[in-house]
Amino acid sequence: MDKQTLSFQAEVKQILHLVTHSLYSNKEIFLRELVSNASDACDKLRFEALDKPELFEDAPNLEVRVFFDAEKKTITIRDNGIGMSADEAVSHLGTIAKSGTREFMNKLEGDQKKDANLIGQFGVGFYSGFIVADRMTVETRRAGAKPEEGVRWTSEGTGDFEVETITRAERGTDVILHLREGEEEFLSAWKLKSVISKYSDHISLPVLMPKTKWDDEKKDTVPTEEWEMVNKAAALWTRSKSDITDTEYQAFYKQISYDQEAPLAYTHNRVEGRSEYTQLLYVPAKAPFDLWNRDKRGGVKLYVKRVFIMDDAEALMPVYLRFVKGVIDSADLPLNVSRELLQESRDVKAIREGSTKRVLGMLEALADSDNAEERDKYAKFWGEFGAVLKEGIGEDHANQERLAKLLRFASTHADSGVSFADYVKRMKEGQEEIYYITADTLSAAKNSPQLEIFRKKGLEVLLLTDRVDEWMLSHLFEFDGKPLQSVAKGGVDLGKLQDEEEKKQAEATAEAFKPTLDKLKEALKDRAKDVRTTTRLVDSPACIVVEEGDMSSHLARLLKQSGQAAPAGKPILEVNAEHALVKRLDGMSQGEGSFDELAHILFDQALLAEGGQLEDPAAYVARVNRLLVAA
Ligand code: ADP
Ligand code: MG
């Protein structure tokens, strides 16, 4: 075939334009793409040779070689894979057949900035060579074809390309990049090696580069005749579980996570079925400093058939498992999958569901282990990541029940490690609800006046102090059929736990106290929605509660702290008619200076006791001082 000049398909021109105009921020990906094509070509040869072993000719060892020529300013990526015929070179390198790419092109909006962003996240394949090259030459011969049937394909990456027949003894393909002015940084063995090990460490075939030696005259390292392997060429996760030692798993974890500490647990599985993939997932021992950044992308690397695709594939893990590190290697996804495509892919959804279940299973195994050491690991895990796992209660309804079992709390029974199941086991005869209180700190929760009656009755109360707890509780209403009940909401109804005697007495007290209550209501009408007597208090004179459906005052405080508007509803003041201070009010008449003062002090103290802030602390201090002076 004589030299022919052919025109690129319109879409290719568009891609080329985008590649050369938008991708300078992440140039090095060209090497990932070209090495992955070389690796694909070898895979294809291996496959075709199953039926036709003669295709191997006299070179059965498949490999990729990468080398450069500093004077000519070229980088060559050479493989001894399947190669291309002239027709194949024209169609594979001149048109885009892949539907994924079409879809991708359709998403482009013609808005330079947005499109650059999109294409930057996208595998751009062969044409990415033009990011750094102003000319690409491909010399190739298909396996099984005669040496005279070689092809040279050349293009400057603009409108067209040339093809001509050449003689080529070796099977396979050379892709030669003629570097643009200013791209000399890639004419460095060190640079090329580091990019290869970053992206291509785990492709299964060897990538070779010339060994270098120091040249005194040139004052630089120069390539030698000897070749060395620059990737590991053995993806750990593709090996069988039984062949991998614990030490190897740990070393691999350190390599991918940059974490010095050993992981708490890991899981390694090959999943077959509708979606085929391998997962190797780790739970770290320590939370990273940026755990709370929910925008931070996940620590799971996505590979497609052992080719690295991206290392922060958040679509593979729910946000609440963002601490998980590891690798997922899919057999189904296209190599050039974009983040957008990942979000929509059904395969990815299946991977995500499967991986979520695996991680939960791994945590359950620790939490429920017969081995105390493993259970300690879970306690450690909970200390580091528990608050993040709680986000799952609201985000992952499908797994809510499993997640609820993994939750651990402080309670009036133990300072940590209490599960719902533990709580339920300790529930009193006749107790129907799981009681909890939310507060800013553990000591505020423990000392809350609202707990007094529960203490007296020996009822356990969960003490919730994580910021995420209130939010979590807006998604979780029960465990094992037992409703969750805040002790700071509504009236206490201990139901069957309160005996008739007590109830009658409480009613009698309330009746007798009614006139004073009315006076209190009047005195506090601007601050309290209602004032009522309660049996929930034993040692304290008063406490603040909210109505069942209202936002807890703890949550209202959290919202205020984060600068959000909290509903301006007034709380309810509950008073302990048996308390000396309250009894003293009973004897005073309203309007008497100190009745109103005392009423406000009572209210302010109730607020303070539950960790709230006074709107006017100075007024409170003045009132107390007046009282002290009068006494
Ligand atoms: P993809 O690899 O996703 O198919 P690319 O743009 O990277 O897309 O490559 C386009 C096509 O060019 C490949 O599908 C393959 O048919 C052909 N090709 C590219 N590089 C080689 C190579 N080194 N050997 C054989 N064929 C190749
Ligand atoms: Mg490719």
Short mmCIF file of N, CA and C in Angstrom, two decimals, residues 30 43 53 59 94 138 141 202 206 222 226 243 276 285 410 549 572 609:
data_model
loop_
_atom_site.label_atom_id
_atom_site.label_comp_id
_atom_site.label_asym_id
_atom_site.label_seq_id
_atom_site.Cartn_x
_atom_site.Cartn_y
_atom_site.Cartn_z
N PHE A 30 -0.96 9.80 29.86
CA PHE A 30 -0.75 9.20 28.53
C PHE A 30 -0.04 7.85 28.66
N ASP A 43 -3.02 -9.36 25.99
CA ASP A 43 -4.14 -10.21 26.41
C ASP A 43 -4.87 -10.79 25.20
N PRO A 53 -1.60 -21.58 18.45
CA PRO A 53 -0.35 -21.32 19.18
C PRO A 53 0.75 -20.74 18.29
N ALA A 59 8.36 -15.79 19.95
CA ALA A 59 8.45 -14.93 21.14
C ALA A 59 7.25 -15.14 22.06
N GLY A 94 -8.46 5.65 13.86
CA GLY A 94 -9.03 6.79 13.14
C GLY A 94 -10.50 7.04 13.45
N VAL A 138 2.95 5.05 14.78
CA VAL A 138 2.68 3.69 15.23
C VAL A 138 3.22 2.75 14.17
N ARG A 141 2.73 -4.77 13.33
CA ARG A 141 2.42 -5.90 12.45
C ARG A 141 1.57 -6.89 13.23
N HIS A 202 0.42 -3.10 38.88
CA HIS A 202 -0.30 -4.35 39.07
C HIS A 202 -0.84 -4.97 37.79
N PRO A 206 5.09 -8.02 32.50
CA PRO A 206 6.21 -7.17 32.86
C PRO A 206 6.32 -5.94 31.97
N VAL A 222 22.68 7.28 31.79
CA VAL A 222 22.32 6.94 30.40
C VAL A 222 21.82 5.50 30.36
N GLU A 226 21.00 -3.43 28.89
CA GLU A 226 20.30 -4.38 29.75
C GLU A 226 18.91 -3.86 30.12
N ASP A 243 -2.68 -18.68 48.84
CA ASP A 243 -1.26 -18.48 48.53
C ASP A 243 -0.71 -17.19 49.12
N GLU A 276 -18.87 -9.41 37.80
CA GLU A 276 -17.70 -10.18 38.20
C GLU A 276 -16.61 -9.24 38.66
N ALA A 285 -6.53 0.85 61.31
CA ALA A 285 -6.59 0.89 62.77
C ALA A 285 -6.81 2.30 63.28
N ALA A 410 -22.31 4.76 75.38
CA ALA A 410 -22.12 4.85 76.82
C ALA A 410 -23.53 4.77 77.42
N GLY A 549 -42.99 15.73 69.84
CA GLY A 549 -42.63 15.94 68.43
C GLY A 549 -41.63 17.06 68.22
N ILE A 572 -40.74 23.37 77.98
CA ILE A 572 -41.61 23.19 79.14
C ILE A 572 -40.73 23.09 80.38
N ALA A 609 -28.37 23.19 83.96
CA ALA A 609 -28.13 21.79 84.35
C ALA A 609 -28.10 20.87 83.14
#
